[in-house]
């Protein structure tokens, strides 16, 4: 008899879901694909930050809304520089993700379609492209091509628990 197994690496590694935690812990609710403020029941617009901060007081994660819809999520280095930017479409699917090296140079671009990664490009710290891959429906991902969302949360979990060292 075959056995099925499914491993949730986020859960296994104890990785935080910054987006969910940001929305659940605040005074917002979702209705028919839009987010609203509980008190005024008006569509959410503006930037919302994750409550927990780095030890130096800098923002860990923020997400922005326009007319109740996700537009962009940002993950930050403890220095305040941007680590990763995710862009969303009106159907609450990620469209693209850009991760940055500590020096501000682009590290990786991922493009998504209906929530699935369809292409990625990686760059060295000097800006030179190091890999470029387009995925078809049946392609397996290379283990070294880890999604930005996953790598960012691993880094941030470590920085929140152990602090930041340059």
PDB file of C-alpha atoms in Angstrom:
ATOM      1  CA  UNK A   1       0.000   0.000   0.000  1.00  0.00           C
ATOM      2  CA  UNK A   2       1.525   3.365  -0.989  1.00  0.00           C
ATOM      3  CA  UNK A   3       2.050   5.935   1.676  1.00  0.00           C
ATOM      4  CA  UNK A   4       1.558   9.609   1.197  1.00  0.00           C
ATOM      5  CA  UNK A   5       3.485  12.192   3.045  1.00  0.00           C
ATOM      6  CA  UNK A   6       3.596  15.901   2.943  1.00  0.00           C
ATOM      7  CA  UNK A   7       6.212  17.929   4.724  1.00  0.00           C
ATOM      8  CA  UNK A   8       5.570  21.540   5.639  1.00  0.00           C
ATOM      9  CA  UNK A   9       9.103  22.951   5.853  1.00  0.00           C
ATOM     10  CA  UNK A  10       7.825  26.244   7.258  1.00  0.00           C
ATOM     11  CA  UNK A  11       6.262  24.415  10.192  1.00  0.00           C
ATOM     12  CA  UNK A  12       9.183  22.013  10.591  1.00  0.00           C
ATOM     13  CA  UNK A  13      11.675  24.880  10.792  1.00  0.00           C
ATOM     14  CA  UNK A  14       9.369  27.117  12.854  1.00  0.00           C
ATOM     15  CA  UNK A  15       9.421  29.874  10.232  1.00  0.00           C
ATOM     16  CA  UNK A  16       7.125  32.805  10.901  1.00  0.00           C
ATOM     17  CA  UNK A  17       4.430  33.776   8.409  1.00  0.00           C
ATOM     18  CA  UNK A  18       4.926  37.522   8.697  1.00  0.00           C
ATOM     19  CA  UNK A  19       2.015  38.418   6.434  1.00  0.00           C
ATOM     20  CA  UNK A  20      -0.568  36.368   8.351  1.00  0.00           C
ATOM     21  CA  UNK A  21       0.811  37.434  11.715  1.00  0.00           C
ATOM     22  CA  UNK A  22       0.692  41.092  10.681  1.00  0.00           C
ATOM     23  CA  UNK A  23      -2.971  40.885   9.701  1.00  0.00           C
ATOM     24  CA  UNK A  24      -4.244  38.521  12.401  1.00  0.00           C
ATOM     25  CA  UNK A  25      -2.798  40.495  15.295  1.00  0.00           C
ATOM     26  CA  UNK A  26      -4.286  43.786  14.142  1.00  0.00           C
ATOM     27  CA  UNK A  27      -7.774  45.153  13.823  1.00  0.00           C
ATOM     28  CA  UNK A  28      -8.573  44.018  10.269  1.00  0.00           C
ATOM     29  CA  UNK A  29     -10.845  41.491   8.649  1.00  0.00           C
ATOM     30  CA  UNK A  30     -11.148  39.983   5.181  1.00  0.00           C
ATOM     31  CA  UNK A  31     -14.419  39.859   3.270  1.00  0.00           C
ATOM     32  CA  UNK A  32     -14.946  38.830  -0.354  1.00  0.00           C
ATOM     33  CA  UNK A  33     -11.274  39.180  -1.282  1.00  0.00           C
ATOM     34  CA  UNK A  34     -10.719  42.583   0.341  1.00  0.00           C
ATOM     35  CA  UNK A  35      -9.324  43.665   3.705  1.00  0.00           C
ATOM     36  CA  UNK A  36     -11.185  46.136   5.905  1.00  0.00           C
ATOM     37  CA  UNK A  37     -10.536  48.050   9.102  1.00  0.00           C
ATOM     38  CA  UNK A  38     -12.738  46.648  11.884  1.00  0.00           C
ATOM     39  CA  UNK A  39     -13.720  49.969  13.458  1.00  0.00           C
ATOM     40  CA  UNK A  40     -14.615  51.940  10.332  1.00  0.00           C
ATOM     41  CA  UNK A  41     -15.323  48.975   8.018  1.00  0.00           C
ATOM     42  CA  UNK A  42     -13.577  50.929   5.243  1.00  0.00           C
ATOM     43  CA  UNK A  43     -11.251  49.197   2.738  1.00  0.00           C
ATOM     44  CA  UNK A  44      -7.697  49.026   4.019  1.00  0.00           C
ATOM     45  CA  UNK A  45      -5.211  51.384   2.364  1.00  0.00           C
ATOM     46  CA  UNK A  46      -1.665  52.273   3.372  1.00  0.00           C
ATOM     47  CA  UNK A  47       1.287  50.468   4.925  1.00  0.00           C
ATOM     48  CA  UNK A  48       0.992  48.075   7.866  1.00  0.00           C
ATOM     49  CA  UNK A  49       4.045  46.887   9.799  1.00  0.00           C
ATOM     50  CA  UNK A  50       4.674  43.637  11.645  1.00  0.00           C
ATOM     51  CA  UNK A  51       4.465  44.389  15.386  1.00  0.00           C
ATOM     52  CA  UNK A  52       7.759  42.762  16.391  1.00  0.00           C
ATOM     53  CA  UNK A  53      10.860  44.824  15.628  1.00  0.00           C
ATOM     54  CA  UNK A  54      14.540  43.982  15.431  1.00  0.00           C
ATOM     55  CA  UNK A  55      16.525  44.620  18.626  1.00  0.00           C
ATOM     56  CA  UNK A  56      17.615  48.003  17.238  1.00  0.00           C
ATOM     57  CA  UNK A  57      13.957  49.019  16.703  1.00  0.00           C
ATOM     58  CA  UNK A  58      13.968  48.683  12.903  1.00  0.00           C
ATOM     59  CA  UNK A  59      11.012  47.253  10.987  1.00  0.00           C
ATOM     60  CA  UNK A  60      11.069  43.521  10.161  1.00  0.00           C
ATOM     61  CA  UNK A  61       8.226  43.323   7.633  1.00  0.00           C
ATOM     62  CA  UNK A  62       5.609  45.597   6.105  1.00  0.00           C
ATOM     63  CA  UNK A  63       2.787  45.202   3.624  1.00  0.00           C
ATOM     64  CA  UNK A  64       0.888  47.807   1.671  1.00  0.00           C
ATOM     65  CA  UNK A  65      -2.737  47.917   0.571  1.00  0.00           C
ATOM     66  CA  UNK A  66      -4.814  49.983  -1.847  1.00  0.00           C
ATOM     67  CA  UNK A  67      -8.617  49.828  -1.686  1.00  0.00           C
ATOM     68  CA  UNK A  68      -8.500  46.685   0.461  1.00  0.00           C
ATOM     69  CA  UNK A  69      -6.156  44.709  -1.832  1.00  0.00           C
ATOM     70  CA  UNK A  70      -2.566  43.572  -1.237  1.00  0.00           C
ATOM     71  CA  UNK A  71      -0.112  45.490  -3.365  1.00  0.00           C
ATOM     72  CA  UNK A  72       3.339  44.852  -1.956  1.00  0.00           C
ATOM     73  CA  UNK A  73       5.147  43.152   0.919  1.00  0.00           C
ATOM     74  CA  UNK A  74       8.646  44.075   2.073  1.00  0.00           C
ATOM     75  CA  UNK A  75      11.125  42.175   4.227  1.00  0.00           C
ATOM     76  CA  UNK A  76      13.942  44.205   5.789  1.00  0.00           C
ATOM     77  CA  UNK A  77      17.512  43.671   6.918  1.00  0.00           C
ATOM     78  CA  UNK A  78      18.033  44.678  10.568  1.00  0.00           C
ATOM     79  CA  UNK A  79      19.842  47.775   9.233  1.00  0.00           C
ATOM     80  CA  UNK A  80      16.577  48.981   7.659  1.00  0.00           C
ATOM     81  CA  UNK A  81      17.640  48.216   4.086  1.00  0.00           C
ATOM     82  CA  UNK A  82      15.230  46.218   1.934  1.00  0.00           C
ATOM     83  CA  UNK A  83      15.900  42.471   1.787  1.00  0.00           C
ATOM     84  CA  UNK A  84      12.958  41.458  -0.427  1.00  0.00           C
ATOM     85  CA  UNK A  85       9.952  42.994  -2.207  1.00  0.00           C
ATOM     86  CA  UNK A  86       6.922  40.914  -3.227  1.00  0.00           C
ATOM     87  CA  UNK A  87       4.291  42.325  -5.570  1.00  0.00           C
ATOM     88  CA  UNK A  88       0.708  41.036  -5.582  1.00  0.00           C
ATOM     89  CA  UNK A  89      -2.130  41.082  -8.116  1.00  0.00           C
ATOM     90  CA  UNK A  90      -5.786  41.788  -7.322  1.00  0.00           C
ATOM     91  CA  UNK A  91      -6.508  38.053  -6.959  1.00  0.00           C
ATOM     92  CA  UNK A  92      -4.091  37.886  -3.990  1.00  0.00           C
ATOM     93  CA  UNK A  93      -1.495  35.934  -5.942  1.00  0.00           C
ATOM     94  CA  UNK A  94       2.146  36.882  -5.906  1.00  0.00           C
ATOM     95  CA  UNK A  95       3.274  38.250  -9.279  1.00  0.00           C
ATOM     96  CA  UNK A  96       6.965  38.830  -8.588  1.00  0.00           C
ATOM     97  CA  UNK A  97       9.580  38.770  -5.872  1.00  0.00           C
ATOM     98  CA  UNK A  98      12.908  40.591  -5.822  1.00  0.00           C
ATOM     99  CA  UNK A  99      15.555  39.792  -3.228  1.00  0.00           C
ATOM    100  CA  UNK A 100      18.539  42.079  -2.628  1.00  0.00           C
ATOM    101  CA  UNK A 101      22.105  41.526  -1.489  1.00  0.00           C
ATOM    102  CA  UNK A 102      23.193  43.439   1.610  1.00  0.00           C
ATOM    103  CA  UNK A 103      24.997  45.936  -0.646  1.00  0.00           C
ATOM    104  CA  UNK A 104      21.650  46.809  -2.302  1.00  0.00           C
ATOM    105  CA  UNK A 105      22.339  44.955  -5.565  1.00  0.00           C
ATOM    106  CA  UNK A 106      19.602  42.703  -6.903  1.00  0.00           C
ATOM    107  CA  UNK A 107      20.173  39.065  -5.827  1.00  0.00           C
ATOM    108  CA  UNK A 108      17.224  37.197  -7.323  1.00  0.00           C
ATOM    109  CA  UNK A 109      14.069  37.929  -9.318  1.00  0.00           C
ATOM    110  CA  UNK A 110      11.200  35.455  -9.354  1.00  0.00           C
ATOM    111  CA  UNK A 111       8.109  35.723 -11.541  1.00  0.00           C
ATOM    112  CA  UNK A 112       4.867  33.935 -10.674  1.00  0.00           C
ATOM    113  CA  UNK A 113       1.683  32.965 -12.493  1.00  0.00           C
ATOM    114  CA  UNK A 114      -1.373  31.928 -10.471  1.00  0.00           C
ATOM    115  CA  UNK A 115       0.801  31.469  -7.395  1.00  0.00           C
ATOM    116  CA  UNK A 116       3.404  29.231  -9.075  1.00  0.00           C
ATOM    117  CA  UNK A 117       6.943  30.292  -9.844  1.00  0.00           C
ATOM    118  CA  UNK A 118       7.526  30.383 -13.603  1.00  0.00           C
ATOM    119  CA  UNK A 119      11.010  31.907 -13.838  1.00  0.00           C
ATOM    120  CA  UNK A 120      13.927  33.049 -11.737  1.00  0.00           C
ATOM    121  CA  UNK A 121      17.173  34.916 -12.322  1.00  0.00           C
ATOM    122  CA  UNK A 122      20.028  35.118  -9.839  1.00  0.00           C
ATOM    123  CA  UNK A 123      22.685  37.807  -9.661  1.00  0.00           C
ATOM    124  CA  UNK A 124      26.069  38.106  -7.972  1.00  0.00           C
ATOM    125  CA  UNK A 125      26.813  40.993  -5.601  1.00  0.00           C
ATOM    126  CA  UNK A 126      28.442  42.874  -8.470  1.00  0.00           C
ATOM    127  CA  UNK A 127      25.186  42.734 -10.494  1.00  0.00           C
ATOM    128  CA  UNK A 128      26.365  40.047 -12.927  1.00  0.00           C
ATOM    129  CA  UNK A 129      23.683  37.458 -13.783  1.00  0.00           C
ATOM    130  CA  UNK A 130      24.691  34.027 -12.457  1.00  0.00           C
ATOM    131  CA  UNK A 131      21.672  31.921 -13.475  1.00  0.00           C
ATOM    132  CA  UNK A 132      18.437  32.217 -15.407  1.00  0.00           C
ATOM    133  CA  UNK A 133      15.739  29.578 -15.455  1.00  0.00           C
ATOM    134  CA  UNK A 134      12.206  29.274 -16.821  1.00  0.00           C
ATOM    135  CA  UNK A 135      10.090  26.516 -15.331  1.00  0.00           C
ATOM    136  CA  UNK A 136       7.578  24.453 -17.221  1.00  0.00           C
ATOM    137  CA  UNK A 137       4.695  22.678 -15.508  1.00  0.00           C
ATOM    138  CA  UNK A 138       6.621  19.463 -14.843  1.00  0.00           C
ATOM    139  CA  UNK A 139      10.088  20.857 -14.097  1.00  0.00           C
ATOM    140  CA  UNK A 140      11.603  20.199 -10.724  1.00  0.00           C
ATOM    141  CA  UNK A 141      13.332  23.086  -8.991  1.00  0.00           C
ATOM    142  CA  UNK A 142      17.025  22.840  -8.298  1.00  0.00           C
ATOM    143  CA  UNK A 143      17.619  22.705  -4.529  1.00  0.00           C
ATOM    144  CA  UNK A 144      19.964  25.707  -4.799  1.00  0.00           C
ATOM    145  CA  UNK A 145      17.123  27.751  -6.322  1.00  0.00           C
ATOM    146  CA  UNK A 146      15.237  28.333  -3.078  1.00  0.00           C
ATOM    147  CA  UNK A 147      12.272  30.743  -3.235  1.00  0.00           C
ATOM    148  CA  UNK A 148      12.918  34.233  -1.878  1.00  0.00           C
ATOM    149  CA  UNK A 149      10.049  34.039   0.591  1.00  0.00           C
ATOM    150  CA  UNK A 150      11.555  30.951   2.210  1.00  0.00           C
ATOM    151  CA  UNK A 151      15.175  32.172   2.402  1.00  0.00           C
ATOM    152  CA  UNK A 152      14.129  35.593   3.723  1.00  0.00           C
ATOM    153  CA  UNK A 153      12.107  34.078   6.547  1.00  0.00           C
ATOM    154  CA  UNK A 154      15.013  31.793   7.536  1.00  0.00           C
ATOM    155  CA  UNK A 155      17.367  34.787   7.713  1.00  0.00           C
ATOM    156  CA  UNK A 156      14.887  36.955   9.587  1.00  0.00           C
ATOM    157  CA  UNK A 157      14.036  34.244  12.108  1.00  0.00           C
ATOM    158  CA  UNK A 158      17.749  33.932  12.872  1.00  0.00           C
ATOM    159  CA  UNK A 159      18.244  37.703  13.179  1.00  0.00           C
ATOM    160  CA  UNK A 160      15.224  38.060  15.468  1.00  0.00           C
ATOM    161  CA  UNK A 161      16.416  35.228  17.720  1.00  0.00           C
ATOM    162  CA  UNK A 162      20.182  35.788  17.698  1.00  0.00           C
ATOM    163  CA  UNK A 163      20.650  39.398  16.647  1.00  0.00           C
ATOM    164  CA  UNK A 164      22.523  40.901  13.722  1.00  0.00           C
ATOM    165  CA  UNK A 165      26.244  40.922  13.065  1.00  0.00           C
ATOM    166  CA  UNK A 166      27.942  42.623  10.117  1.00  0.00           C
TER     167      UNK A 166
END
